Amino acid sequence: MNGRDIWSNRTAFVLASIGSAIGLGNLWRFPYVCYEFGGGAFLFAYLICLVVAGIPLLMLEFALGKRMDQAAPGAFAAIHSRLEWFGWFAVGVGFIICSYYSAIMSYCVNYFGFSFSLAWGEDPTHFFEREVLDQTNDASQPWQLGSFRWQIFVGLLISWAMILFCVWKGAKTVGKVVWITVLGPWALLLLFVIRGVTLKGAAEGLAFYFTPQWEVLWNFNPSPGEIGAHGLWLAAISQVFFSLTVGFGVMIAYGSFMDDKTCIVRNSWIIGLGDALTAIVGGMAVFGALGHKALVTGKPLQEVVSSGPGLTFATYPEIINGLPYPVFFGILFFLMLSLLAIDSAFSLVEALSTAVRDKFGFSHQKANIIVAVCGLFFGLPYMFGVGIHWLDIVDHFMNFVGLSIVVLGTCLIVGWYKRPSEMRQFINEKSKGQIGVWWDIRIKYFIPAAILYMLGFEIYERVDGPYGEFHSRSQELLFGWGVLLFILVVGLVLAALRKRLPTNPPPS
Ligand code: TRP
C-alpha cells in the first residue's frame, strides 16, 4: 500500500472528496460564469455536462488512483512509462489554479476583515476592483501594473498558512478537518439564500437564472457580441470539471487513499450531486441579489455589474447589507467562504505533494512546504492592481484549454490504450451500484469527441482575437499560452529527471 495513509473511515473519504469539490468554484466561479453565459442556458448545459461527463470521469479518476495505488504521475506512469509527464501536466494545471485560487482566498480573508466595519459601504459594487479599473480602463494609457497591494498579500500569506496547517499531517487530519469545512458552511448558505431571494426585485434575477434561452444552446453561428453555443458548452463542461476537481489528478490521489470497501459508483454520485446542489443553491443567493441591484439601479439585469471574477464579491456584501446584523453575518459568511476554499486548495497540495514525495522520496512535510512556497510565489502576480485581469486570463486558459486537454488525454488513454471495459469491471467490483456499457461509450467516444470539437473552436477563436478585457496579445501569450507551455515543459522535465523511486514508504 505504498505506505500511504488510508482514510480513517469511509465517511472521511466522501467528506474529503466533497470538501475538495465544494469550494470557491461553487460560490465564486459558478455564479459569475453563469451570469456571463446567459443564466438559465448555462445552468441547463451545466447539468447535462455533470451527468454525461463529470460524474463518469469522477468514477474514472477514483478507480485509476485505487487501481494504480499512486498519485497522478505515478498512475499514468503505471499505465505506460512514457505517460508520466501527462500526470505531471494534470497536477501542474491544478497547481496553477491553486496559485490563483489562494489569491481569491485572500480576497475572502480581506472581506472577512472588511466585515468588521462593513468597509464596502452602501454600494459594494466591485469594491476591490475600483482601483484597478480607475488605473487601467483608459485605453490610451500605456499599460500599468497598478500598485502592489500589501493587504491582499497578507491575506495570501494567511491563506497559505491555513492550507499548510490543514495538510500538515496528511490524510488523517484532512479527514477530520473536513467535518467543519463542509458541513458548517451549508447552514449559513441556506440563510443567505433565504435573504437573497427575498430581497426586493430578486424575482427578476431568479427568472434570468432559471429560464433557459434555448436558442443559445445551439447557436453555433453567433453574430459578433452574441453568446455562441461552443463557448457556452465549453464553459459548462469546464466548470463541471473545475467544480468537481476532476482533471487535476486530485481525485486520482484521493482514490489511492480509499479503502477497499468504498463504493465508487455511489460515492461519485453523492459527490457530484452534492457539489452541483451547492452551486445551484448558492447561485440563487447571487442572482436574487443581482435582481435586487437591477431594481435599485434601474439598469437591465445583464448590465448591473460587469461580469468577471469580481462579480460575486459585489453581490454577497449586498445581501449582507440587507441582513439584520450585518457585521455578524458578514464575518460569519467570509469565514465560511474561506473554510470552504481551504479543503479544495489543500486537496491539490496533498495530491501534488504526494506525487513529489513518491517521486523524490521527500518526507511529507518537506514536500508540502515545497509545494506551498512555490504556490505562494506563483500567486504574486495577482497581488498587483491589475492582478484580477491576469487572474481572469489564467483562469480562462487553465480551464478552457489546459483542463480540456487533460480530460481529453485521460479519456483517450483509458478509452483507447487501456480497455475501458476493463476499467468498468474494476469499478463495478469496487461498487454495489453497477455501471453499464454506456460508461465505456462516453469515455471512449462521446466525451473526447465533444471536447475535441469545442477545444478546436476555442483555439480558432483565440487565433481570431485575444482573450481578456484588454484584448492584448502579449498578455494572452504570457498568461495564457505561456503558462500552459511552462507546465508542459516542467512536466516533461520532471518525468525525465530521474527514474521513479520504488514506491516504498519514505524514511521519516
Ligand atoms: N473544486 C474546487 C472548487 O470548486 C476548485 C478547484 C479545482 C481547485 N481544481 C483545483 C482548487 C485545484 C485548487 C486547486 O472550489
Short mmCIF file of C-alpha atoms and ligand atoms in Angstrom, two decimals:
data_model
loop_
_atom_site.label_atom_id
_atom_site.label_comp_id
_atom_site.label_asym_id
_atom_site.label_seq_id
_atom_site.Cartn_x
_atom_site.Cartn_y
_atom_site.Cartn_z
CA MET A 1 0.00 0.00 0.00
CA ASN A 2 2.82 2.41 -0.62
CA GLY A 3 2.93 3.38 2.97
CA ARG A 4 0.32 5.98 2.39
CA ASP A 5 -2.43 6.85 4.81
CA ILE A 6 -5.81 5.36 4.29
CA TRP A 7 -8.82 7.45 5.22
CA SER A 8 -9.77 6.69 8.76
CA ASN A 9 -13.19 5.61 7.57
CA ARG A 10 -15.40 5.73 4.53
CA THR A 11 -17.25 8.83 5.58
CA ALA A 12 -13.95 10.66 5.85
CA PHE A 13 -13.17 9.76 2.26
CA VAL A 14 -16.51 11.03 0.99
CA LEU A 15 -16.25 14.18 3.06
CA ALA A 16 -12.72 14.89 1.91
CA SER A 17 -13.73 14.48 -1.72
CA ILE A 18 -16.78 16.66 -1.22
CA GLY A 19 -14.52 19.11 0.56
CA SER A 20 -12.23 19.20 -2.44
CA ALA A 21 -15.14 19.63 -4.80
CA ILE A 22 -17.13 22.23 -2.90
CA GLY A 23 -15.32 25.49 -2.66
CA LEU A 24 -14.98 28.83 -4.36
CA GLY A 25 -15.82 27.02 -7.58
CA ASN A 26 -19.40 26.81 -6.37
CA LEU A 27 -19.86 30.16 -4.69
CA TRP A 28 -17.47 32.38 -6.59
CA ARG A 29 -16.83 30.94 -10.05
CA PHE A 30 -20.13 29.26 -10.86
CA PRO A 31 -22.27 32.39 -10.42
CA TYR A 32 -20.09 34.68 -12.49
CA VAL A 33 -19.60 32.23 -15.33
CA CYS A 34 -23.32 31.54 -15.29
CA TYR A 35 -24.04 35.27 -15.47
CA GLU A 36 -21.57 35.70 -18.30
CA PHE A 37 -23.08 32.88 -20.34
CA GLY A 38 -26.69 33.85 -20.11
CA GLY A 39 -28.03 32.37 -16.85
CA GLY A 40 -30.59 29.65 -17.48
CA ALA A 41 -29.00 28.34 -20.67
CA PHE A 42 -25.73 27.83 -18.85
CA LEU A 43 -27.43 26.14 -15.90
CA PHE A 44 -29.08 23.67 -18.24
CA ALA A 45 -25.82 22.90 -20.08
CA TYR A 46 -24.07 22.56 -16.74
CA LEU A 47 -26.46 19.88 -15.52
CA ILE A 48 -26.19 17.91 -18.76
CA CYS A 49 -22.38 18.04 -18.62
CA LEU A 50 -22.41 16.97 -14.98
CA VAL A 51 -24.34 13.79 -15.65
CA VAL A 52 -22.87 12.94 -19.05
CA ALA A 53 -19.23 13.75 -18.36
CA GLY A 54 -18.49 14.93 -14.82
CA ILE A 55 -19.70 12.04 -12.73
CA PRO A 56 -18.41 9.28 -15.08
CA LEU A 57 -14.98 10.92 -15.05
CA LEU A 58 -15.05 11.18 -11.30
CA MET A 59 -15.55 7.41 -11.19
CA LEU A 60 -12.69 7.01 -13.61
CA GLU A 61 -10.28 9.08 -11.52
CA PHE A 62 -11.15 7.31 -8.28
CA ALA A 63 -10.72 3.96 -9.97
CA LEU A 64 -7.44 4.94 -11.58
CA GLY A 65 -6.00 6.04 -8.25
CA LYS A 66 -7.25 2.98 -6.43
CA ARG A 67 -6.12 0.58 -9.12
CA MET A 68 -2.65 2.04 -9.57
CA ASP A 69 -2.31 2.99 -5.94
CA GLN A 70 -0.47 6.17 -6.91
CA ALA A 71 -0.90 9.88 -7.33
CA ALA A 72 -1.48 11.08 -10.89
CA PRO A 73 2.08 10.98 -12.33
CA GLY A 74 2.68 7.52 -10.93
CA ALA A 75 -0.73 6.31 -12.00
CA PHE A 76 -0.14 7.36 -15.60
CA ALA A 77 3.41 6.01 -15.49
CA ALA A 78 1.96 2.69 -14.39
CA ILE A 79 -0.22 2.64 -17.50
CA HIS A 80 2.78 3.35 -19.69
CA SER A 81 6.20 4.54 -18.61
CA ARG A 82 6.12 7.26 -21.28
CA LEU A 83 2.99 8.81 -19.81
CA GLU A 84 4.34 10.12 -16.54
CA TRP A 85 4.63 13.68 -17.90
CA PHE A 86 0.93 13.68 -18.55
CA GLY A 87 0.21 13.13 -14.87
CA TRP A 88 2.55 16.00 -14.02
CA PHE A 89 0.82 18.16 -16.58
CA ALA A 90 -2.53 17.45 -14.89
CA VAL A 91 -1.30 18.35 -11.42
CA GLY A 92 0.56 21.27 -12.97
CA VAL A 93 -2.69 22.74 -14.27
CA GLY A 94 -4.13 22.16 -10.81
CA PHE A 95 -1.15 23.85 -9.25
CA ILE A 96 -1.53 26.99 -11.33
CA ILE A 97 -5.19 27.03 -10.45
CA CYS A 98 -4.26 26.62 -6.81
CA SER A 99 -1.93 29.62 -7.02
CA TYR A 100 -4.69 31.98 -8.15
CA TYR A 101 -7.28 30.19 -6.06
CA SER A 102 -5.30 31.16 -3.00
CA ALA A 103 -5.35 34.75 -4.25
CA ILE A 104 -9.14 34.59 -4.27
CA MET A 105 -8.94 33.07 -0.80
CA SER A 106 -7.01 36.17 0.13
CA TYR A 107 -9.93 38.29 -1.05
CA CYS A 108 -12.15 36.20 1.22
CA VAL A 109 -9.78 36.82 4.11
CA ASN A 110 -9.77 40.56 3.32
CA TYR A 111 -13.53 40.70 3.08
CA PHE A 112 -13.62 38.90 6.39
CA GLY A 113 -11.65 41.85 7.74
CA PHE A 114 -13.87 44.37 5.96
CA SER A 115 -16.91 42.80 7.58
CA PHE A 116 -15.99 44.15 10.99
CA SER A 117 -16.61 47.69 9.79
CA LEU A 118 -18.72 46.89 6.72
CA ALA A 119 -15.96 48.65 4.82
CA TRP A 120 -17.55 48.01 1.43
CA GLY A 121 -20.13 50.66 2.20
CA GLU A 122 -23.60 51.16 0.80
CA ASP A 123 -22.66 50.27 -2.74
CA PRO A 124 -20.38 47.25 -2.71
CA THR A 125 -20.09 47.04 -6.50
CA HIS A 126 -16.59 45.94 -7.28
CA PHE A 127 -15.16 47.31 -4.11
CA PHE A 128 -11.78 45.76 -4.63
CA GLU A 129 -11.74 46.29 -8.36
CA ARG A 130 -12.28 50.02 -8.32
CA GLU A 131 -8.62 50.87 -8.02
CA VAL A 132 -7.77 48.61 -10.92
CA LEU A 133 -10.46 49.93 -13.16
CA ASP A 134 -9.54 53.51 -12.43
CA GLN A 135 -5.97 52.82 -13.26
CA THR A 136 -6.33 50.71 -16.32
CA ASN A 137 -9.58 51.42 -18.05
CA ASP A 138 -8.25 54.24 -20.09
CA ALA A 139 -7.15 52.53 -23.27
CA SER A 140 -4.96 55.44 -24.33
CA GLN A 141 -2.78 54.97 -21.26
CA PRO A 142 0.26 52.75 -21.51
CA TRP A 143 -0.32 49.66 -19.66
CA GLN A 144 0.08 49.80 -15.92
CA LEU A 145 0.73 47.20 -13.30
CA GLY A 146 -1.10 49.03 -10.58
CA SER A 147 0.34 49.14 -7.11
CA PHE A 148 1.39 46.10 -5.14
CA ARG A 149 -1.45 45.59 -2.70
CA TRP A 150 0.01 44.59 0.61
CA GLN A 151 -3.33 43.89 2.12
CA ILE A 152 -4.01 41.17 -0.40
CA PHE A 153 -0.52 39.84 0.05
CA VAL A 154 -1.05 39.49 3.78
CA GLY A 155 -4.29 37.68 3.02
CA LEU A 156 -2.34 35.38 0.72
CA LEU A 157 0.15 34.57 3.47
CA ILE A 158 -2.69 33.82 5.86
CA SER A 159 -4.36 31.60 3.28
CA TRP A 160 -1.24 29.55 2.67
CA ALA A 161 -0.62 29.26 6.39
CA MET A 162 -4.12 27.85 6.80
CA ILE A 163 -3.68 25.45 3.91
CA LEU A 164 -0.38 24.20 5.29
CA PHE A 165 -1.85 23.81 8.73
CA CYS A 166 -4.56 21.57 7.32
CA VAL A 167 -2.35 19.33 5.21
CA TRP A 168 0.37 19.01 7.77
CA LYS A 169 -0.48 15.57 8.97
CA GLY A 170 -1.81 14.16 5.73
CA ALA A 171 -4.97 12.23 5.06
CA LYS A 172 -5.81 11.55 8.69
CA THR A 173 -6.07 15.22 9.60
CA VAL A 174 -7.82 16.01 6.36
CA GLY A 175 -10.50 13.51 7.28
CA LYS A 176 -11.22 15.40 10.48
CA VAL A 177 -10.90 18.96 9.25
CA VAL A 178 -13.48 18.46 6.55
CA TRP A 179 -16.24 17.85 9.05
CA ILE A 180 -16.02 21.52 9.90
CA THR A 181 -15.21 22.81 6.45
CA VAL A 182 -18.02 21.00 4.67
CA LEU A 183 -20.95 20.69 6.99
CA GLY A 184 -20.70 24.03 8.78
CA PRO A 185 -20.99 26.30 5.75
CA TRP A 186 -24.15 24.73 4.44
CA ALA A 187 -26.37 26.08 7.19
CA LEU A 188 -25.12 29.60 6.63
CA LEU A 189 -25.53 29.24 2.91
CA LEU A 190 -29.19 28.45 3.35
CA LEU A 191 -29.66 31.60 5.37
CA PHE A 192 -28.03 33.65 2.63
CA VAL A 193 -30.24 32.10 0.02
CA ILE A 194 -33.34 32.94 2.01
CA ARG A 195 -32.17 36.54 2.37
CA GLY A 196 -31.04 36.75 -1.26
CA VAL A 197 -34.29 35.55 -2.75
CA THR A 198 -36.44 37.71 -0.51
CA LEU A 199 -34.70 40.95 -1.46
CA LYS A 200 -36.94 43.31 -3.37
CA GLY A 201 -36.59 42.65 -7.09
CA ALA A 202 -34.99 39.24 -6.60
CA ALA A 203 -37.60 37.58 -8.80
CA GLU A 204 -36.16 39.10 -11.94
CA GLY A 205 -32.71 37.74 -11.15
CA LEU A 206 -34.11 34.30 -10.41
CA ALA A 207 -36.08 34.29 -13.64
CA PHE A 208 -32.86 35.00 -15.56
CA TYR A 209 -31.16 32.20 -13.66
CA PHE A 210 -33.80 29.55 -14.11
CA THR A 211 -35.19 30.28 -17.58
CA PRO A 212 -33.03 28.74 -20.27
CA GLN A 213 -32.89 30.63 -23.53
CA TRP A 214 -32.96 27.53 -25.65
CA GLU A 215 -31.69 29.29 -28.78
CA VAL A 216 -28.33 29.92 -27.17
CA LEU A 217 -27.76 26.22 -26.61
CA TRP A 218 -27.47 25.56 -30.32
CA ASN A 219 -26.46 28.96 -31.57
CA PHE A 220 -23.40 27.59 -33.37
CA ASN A 221 -23.20 30.58 -35.64
CA PRO A 222 -23.27 33.59 -33.35
CA SER A 223 -23.11 37.10 -34.66
CA PRO A 224 -20.47 39.29 -33.02
CA GLY A 225 -21.27 40.04 -29.40
CA GLU A 226 -23.68 37.13 -29.08
CA ILE A 227 -23.07 34.12 -26.87
CA GLY A 228 -22.22 31.16 -29.07
CA ALA A 229 -23.06 27.56 -28.28
CA HIS A 230 -19.44 26.33 -28.48
CA GLY A 231 -18.31 28.79 -25.87
CA LEU A 232 -21.30 28.07 -23.70
CA TRP A 233 -20.86 24.30 -23.72
CA LEU A 234 -17.13 24.56 -23.19
CA ALA A 235 -17.72 26.92 -20.29
CA ALA A 236 -20.25 24.49 -18.83
CA ILE A 237 -18.14 21.38 -19.14
CA SER A 238 -15.02 23.05 -17.80
CA GLN A 239 -16.97 24.50 -14.90
CA VAL A 240 -18.20 20.97 -14.12
CA PHE A 241 -14.65 19.62 -14.09
CA PHE A 242 -13.30 22.59 -12.19
CA SER A 243 -16.01 22.31 -9.60
CA LEU A 244 -15.63 18.54 -9.15
CA THR A 245 -11.84 18.91 -9.08
CA VAL A 246 -11.71 16.43 -11.93
CA GLY A 247 -8.76 16.62 -14.31
CA PHE A 248 -6.15 17.79 -11.82
CA GLY A 249 -5.03 14.46 -10.52
CA VAL A 250 -6.60 15.29 -7.17
CA MET A 251 -9.28 12.63 -7.26
CA ILE A 252 -6.69 10.14 -8.50
CA ALA A 253 -4.65 10.76 -5.36
CA TYR A 254 -7.77 10.63 -3.18
CA GLY A 255 -8.80 7.40 -4.86
CA SER A 256 -5.45 5.92 -3.92
CA PHE A 257 -6.19 6.66 -0.25
CA MET A 258 -9.55 4.92 -0.45
CA ASP A 259 -10.16 1.71 1.47
CA ASP A 260 -11.28 -1.47 -0.25
CA LYS A 261 -14.90 -1.36 0.66
CA THR A 262 -15.68 2.12 -0.58
CA CYS A 263 -18.37 2.08 -3.26
CA ILE A 264 -17.01 4.10 -6.17
CA VAL A 265 -20.24 4.44 -8.13
CA ARG A 266 -22.45 5.55 -5.30
CA ASN A 267 -19.93 7.94 -3.85
CA SER A 268 -19.28 9.56 -7.19
CA TRP A 269 -22.98 10.29 -7.48
CA ILE A 270 -23.14 11.67 -3.94
CA ILE A 271 -20.13 13.90 -4.52
CA GLY A 272 -21.29 15.05 -7.96
CA LEU A 273 -24.83 15.86 -6.93
CA GLY A 274 -23.81 17.40 -3.61
CA ASP A 275 -21.40 19.67 -5.40
CA ALA A 276 -23.91 20.72 -8.05
CA LEU A 277 -26.58 21.33 -5.45
CA THR A 278 -24.29 23.68 -3.56
CA ALA A 279 -23.53 25.66 -6.71
CA ILE A 280 -27.16 25.89 -7.75
CA VAL A 281 -28.43 26.86 -4.31
CA GLY A 282 -25.60 29.37 -3.88
CA GLY A 283 -26.43 30.79 -7.30
CA MET A 284 -29.94 31.59 -6.07
CA ALA A 285 -28.49 33.96 -3.49
CA VAL A 286 -26.30 35.67 -6.07
CA PHE A 287 -28.98 36.05 -8.73
CA GLY A 288 -31.50 37.22 -6.17
CA ALA A 289 -29.07 39.95 -5.17
CA LEU A 290 -28.43 40.84 -8.81
CA GLY A 291 -32.17 41.18 -9.41
CA HIS A 292 -32.33 43.49 -6.40
CA LYS A 293 -29.46 45.53 -7.74
CA ALA A 294 -31.17 45.84 -11.11
CA LEU A 295 -34.27 47.19 -9.42
CA VAL A 296 -32.35 49.68 -7.32
CA THR A 297 -30.13 50.97 -10.10
CA GLY A 298 -32.79 50.81 -12.78
CA LYS A 299 -30.41 49.01 -15.13
CA PRO A 300 -31.20 45.86 -17.11
CA LEU A 301 -30.04 42.73 -15.32
CA GLN A 302 -27.31 41.99 -17.86
CA GLU A 303 -25.68 45.31 -17.12
CA VAL A 304 -25.90 45.75 -13.36
CA VAL A 305 -22.39 44.58 -12.74
CA SER A 306 -19.58 43.92 -15.14
CA SER A 307 -19.14 40.20 -15.39
CA GLY A 308 -15.89 38.54 -14.40
CA PRO A 309 -14.14 37.28 -11.32
CA GLY A 310 -15.17 40.32 -9.27
CA LEU A 311 -18.87 39.73 -9.64
CA THR A 312 -19.57 37.57 -6.63
CA PHE A 313 -17.61 39.85 -4.35
CA ALA A 314 -20.07 42.56 -5.26
CA THR A 315 -23.21 40.54 -4.62
CA TYR A 316 -22.58 38.93 -1.25
CA PRO A 317 -21.98 42.23 0.57
CA GLU A 318 -25.25 43.38 -0.99
CA ILE A 319 -27.01 40.53 0.78
CA ILE A 320 -25.09 41.17 3.97
CA ASN A 321 -26.13 44.83 3.94
CA GLY A 322 -29.71 43.67 3.79
CA LEU A 323 -29.49 41.37 6.81
CA PRO A 324 -30.43 42.39 10.36
CA TYR A 325 -26.99 42.03 11.96
CA PRO A 326 -24.74 42.76 9.01
CA VAL A 327 -21.46 42.76 10.88
CA PHE A 328 -22.16 39.40 12.45
CA PHE A 329 -23.32 37.75 9.24
CA GLY A 330 -20.56 39.33 7.20
CA ILE A 331 -17.92 37.91 9.47
CA LEU A 332 -19.59 34.53 9.51
CA PHE A 333 -20.04 34.43 5.75
CA PHE A 334 -16.50 35.24 4.76
CA LEU A 335 -15.19 32.90 7.39
CA MET A 336 -17.33 30.21 5.83
CA LEU A 337 -16.12 31.04 2.33
CA SER A 338 -12.51 30.80 3.48
CA LEU A 339 -13.18 27.46 5.15
CA LEU A 340 -14.87 26.12 2.04
CA ALA A 341 -11.87 27.14 -0.02
CA ILE A 342 -9.23 25.63 2.23
CA ASP A 343 -10.12 22.00 1.69
CA SER A 344 -10.23 22.49 -2.08
CA ALA A 345 -6.81 24.08 -2.07
CA PHE A 346 -5.30 21.52 0.24
CA SER A 347 -6.61 18.67 -1.87
CA LEU A 348 -4.36 19.90 -4.66
CA VAL A 349 -1.42 20.46 -2.33
CA GLU A 350 -1.97 16.98 -1.00
CA ALA A 351 -2.14 15.48 -4.50
CA LEU A 352 0.94 17.30 -5.68
CA SER A 353 3.00 16.71 -2.58
CA THR A 354 2.08 13.00 -2.63
CA ALA A 355 3.40 12.91 -6.18
CA VAL A 356 6.56 14.79 -5.22
CA ARG A 357 7.05 12.53 -2.24
CA ASP A 358 6.53 9.36 -4.29
CA LYS A 359 8.95 10.60 -6.91
CA PHE A 360 11.78 12.04 -4.86
CA GLY A 361 11.34 10.31 -1.55
CA PHE A 362 10.97 13.54 0.41
CA SER A 363 9.11 13.49 3.67
CA HIS A 364 5.50 14.55 3.56
CA GLN A 365 6.31 17.75 5.43
CA LYS A 366 9.11 18.75 3.15
CA ALA A 367 7.03 18.06 0.06
CA ASN A 368 4.20 20.17 1.48
CA ILE A 369 6.47 23.08 2.19
CA ILE A 370 7.99 22.99 -1.29
CA VAL A 371 4.55 23.00 -2.86
CA ALA A 372 3.28 25.78 -0.61
CA VAL A 373 6.28 28.04 -1.18
CA CYS A 374 6.02 27.58 -4.95
CA GLY A 375 2.27 28.21 -4.77
CA LEU A 376 2.83 31.40 -2.85
CA PHE A 377 5.42 32.54 -5.34
CA PHE A 378 3.17 31.93 -8.32
CA GLY A 379 0.41 33.86 -6.59
CA LEU A 380 2.46 37.05 -6.50
CA PRO A 381 1.41 38.50 -9.89
CA TYR A 382 -2.18 38.63 -8.67
CA MET A 383 -1.17 40.94 -5.87
CA PHE A 384 -0.80 43.87 -8.25
CA GLY A 385 -3.58 46.26 -9.06
CA VAL A 386 -4.06 44.67 -12.42
CA GLY A 387 -3.89 41.16 -10.96
CA ILE A 388 -7.57 40.40 -11.23
CA HIS A 389 -7.35 40.73 -15.01
CA TRP A 390 -4.38 38.44 -15.18
CA LEU A 391 -6.28 36.07 -12.97
CA ASP A 392 -9.13 36.16 -15.45
CA ILE A 393 -6.80 35.26 -18.32
CA VAL A 394 -5.05 32.46 -16.43
CA ASP A 395 -8.38 31.10 -15.23
CA HIS A 396 -9.71 31.07 -18.77
CA PHE A 397 -6.72 29.28 -20.26
CA MET A 398 -6.27 26.79 -17.47
CA ASN A 399 -9.90 25.74 -17.59
CA PHE A 400 -10.90 26.12 -21.21
CA VAL A 401 -7.65 24.78 -22.65
CA GLY A 402 -5.47 23.06 -20.01
CA LEU A 403 -8.24 21.19 -18.26
CA SER A 404 -9.81 20.18 -21.58
CA ILE A 405 -6.50 18.74 -22.73
CA VAL A 406 -6.12 16.75 -19.51
CA VAL A 407 -9.63 15.32 -19.68
CA LEU A 408 -9.27 14.59 -23.38
CA GLY A 409 -5.96 12.84 -22.77
CA THR A 410 -7.34 10.84 -19.85
CA CYS A 411 -10.27 9.64 -21.97
CA LEU A 412 -8.01 8.74 -24.86
CA ILE A 413 -5.55 6.88 -22.64
CA VAL A 414 -8.18 4.93 -20.72
CA GLY A 415 -10.61 4.62 -23.61
CA TRP A 416 -8.22 3.65 -26.39
CA TYR A 417 -4.96 2.50 -24.90
CA LYS A 418 -6.35 0.66 -21.91
CA ARG A 419 -9.64 -1.02 -22.48
CA PRO A 420 -12.48 0.91 -20.81
CA SER A 421 -14.43 -2.29 -20.23
CA GLU A 422 -11.60 -3.47 -18.01
CA MET A 423 -11.78 -0.25 -16.03
CA ARG A 424 -15.53 -0.52 -15.79
CA GLN A 425 -15.22 -4.03 -14.46
CA PHE A 426 -12.83 -2.78 -11.82
CA ILE A 427 -15.24 -0.01 -10.84
CA ASN A 428 -18.08 -2.50 -10.62
CA GLU A 429 -16.03 -4.82 -8.45
CA LYS A 430 -15.50 -1.93 -6.07
CA SER A 431 -19.12 -0.86 -6.07
CA LYS A 432 -22.53 -2.02 -5.05
CA GLY A 433 -24.23 0.02 -7.73
CA GLN A 434 -23.14 -1.07 -11.22
CA ILE A 435 -22.40 0.89 -14.35
CA GLY A 436 -23.13 -0.38 -17.83
CA VAL A 437 -21.58 -0.21 -21.23
CA TRP A 438 -22.79 3.38 -21.65
CA TRP A 439 -19.94 4.39 -19.45
CA ASP A 440 -17.42 2.95 -21.93
CA ILE A 441 -19.09 4.71 -24.81
CA ARG A 442 -18.96 8.04 -23.05
CA ILE A 443 -15.31 7.67 -22.07
CA LYS A 444 -14.21 6.28 -25.39
CA TYR A 445 -16.18 8.29 -27.92
CA PHE A 446 -18.55 10.85 -26.65
CA ILE A 447 -16.52 12.95 -24.20
CA PRO A 448 -13.33 13.06 -26.31
CA ALA A 449 -15.27 13.94 -29.45
CA ALA A 450 -17.20 16.70 -27.72
CA ILE A 451 -14.10 18.17 -26.10
CA LEU A 452 -12.05 17.97 -29.26
CA TYR A 453 -14.74 19.84 -31.15
CA MET A 454 -15.09 22.58 -28.55
CA LEU A 455 -11.37 22.89 -27.96
CA GLY A 456 -10.80 23.24 -31.68
CA PHE A 457 -13.30 26.03 -31.76
CA GLU A 458 -11.76 27.75 -28.75
CA ILE A 459 -8.33 27.70 -30.36
CA TYR A 460 -9.80 29.02 -33.58
CA GLU A 461 -11.42 31.85 -31.63
CA ARG A 462 -8.16 32.70 -29.94
CA VAL A 463 -6.48 32.95 -33.32
CA ASP A 464 -9.18 35.42 -34.23
CA GLY A 465 -8.75 37.64 -31.20
CA PRO A 466 -7.02 37.52 -27.83
CA TYR A 467 -8.90 36.78 -24.64
CA GLY A 468 -9.47 39.28 -21.90
CA GLU A 469 -10.69 42.70 -21.05
CA PHE A 470 -7.72 44.46 -22.61
CA HIS A 471 -7.63 42.43 -25.79
CA SER A 472 -3.90 42.29 -25.56
CA ARG A 473 -1.94 39.65 -27.44
CA SER A 474 1.14 39.97 -25.29
CA GLN A 475 -0.77 39.28 -22.10
CA GLU A 476 -2.60 36.38 -23.63
CA LEU A 477 0.70 34.93 -24.79
CA LEU A 478 2.31 35.33 -21.42
CA PHE A 479 -0.50 34.39 -19.06
CA GLY A 480 -2.37 32.03 -21.32
CA TRP A 481 -0.25 30.06 -23.76
CA GLY A 482 2.97 30.82 -21.92
CA VAL A 483 1.79 29.31 -18.67
CA LEU A 484 0.47 26.23 -20.47
CA LEU A 485 3.78 25.74 -22.21
CA PHE A 486 5.59 26.21 -18.93
CA ILE A 487 3.55 23.45 -17.25
CA LEU A 488 4.18 21.17 -20.18
CA VAL A 489 7.94 21.70 -20.07
CA VAL A 490 8.09 21.27 -16.29
CA GLY A 491 6.07 18.07 -16.65
CA LEU A 492 8.41 16.69 -19.28
CA VAL A 493 11.47 17.60 -17.24
CA LEU A 494 10.11 16.07 -14.05
CA ALA A 495 9.21 12.89 -15.85
CA ALA A 496 12.66 12.66 -17.41
CA LEU A 497 14.58 13.77 -14.37
CA ARG A 498 15.07 10.60 -12.51
CA LYS A 499 13.75 7.09 -12.51
CA ARG A 500 10.80 6.67 -10.27
CA LEU A 501 11.78 5.52 -6.84
CA PRO A 502 10.49 2.18 -5.74
CA THR A 503 7.24 3.05 -4.08
CA ASN A 504 8.22 2.30 -0.52
CA PRO A 505 7.36 4.48 2.41
CA PRO A 506 9.93 7.24 2.67
CA PRO A 507 12.04 7.15 5.80
CA SER A 508 10.57 9.61 8.26
N1 TRP B 1 -13.12 22.17 -6.99
C1 TRP B 1 -12.68 23.39 -6.43
C2 TRP B 1 -13.86 24.26 -6.09
O1 TRP B 1 -14.96 24.02 -6.55
C3 TRP B 1 -11.81 24.19 -7.33
C4 TRP B 1 -10.57 23.54 -7.80
C5 TRP B 1 -10.47 22.72 -8.87
C6 TRP B 1 -9.26 23.71 -7.31
N2 TRP B 1 -9.19 22.36 -9.05
C7 TRP B 1 -8.42 22.96 -8.12
C8 TRP B 1 -8.73 24.43 -6.25
C9 TRP B 1 -7.06 22.91 -7.91
C10 TRP B 1 -7.36 24.37 -6.03
C11 TRP B 1 -6.55 23.61 -6.84
O2 TRP B 1 -13.70 25.24 -5.43
#
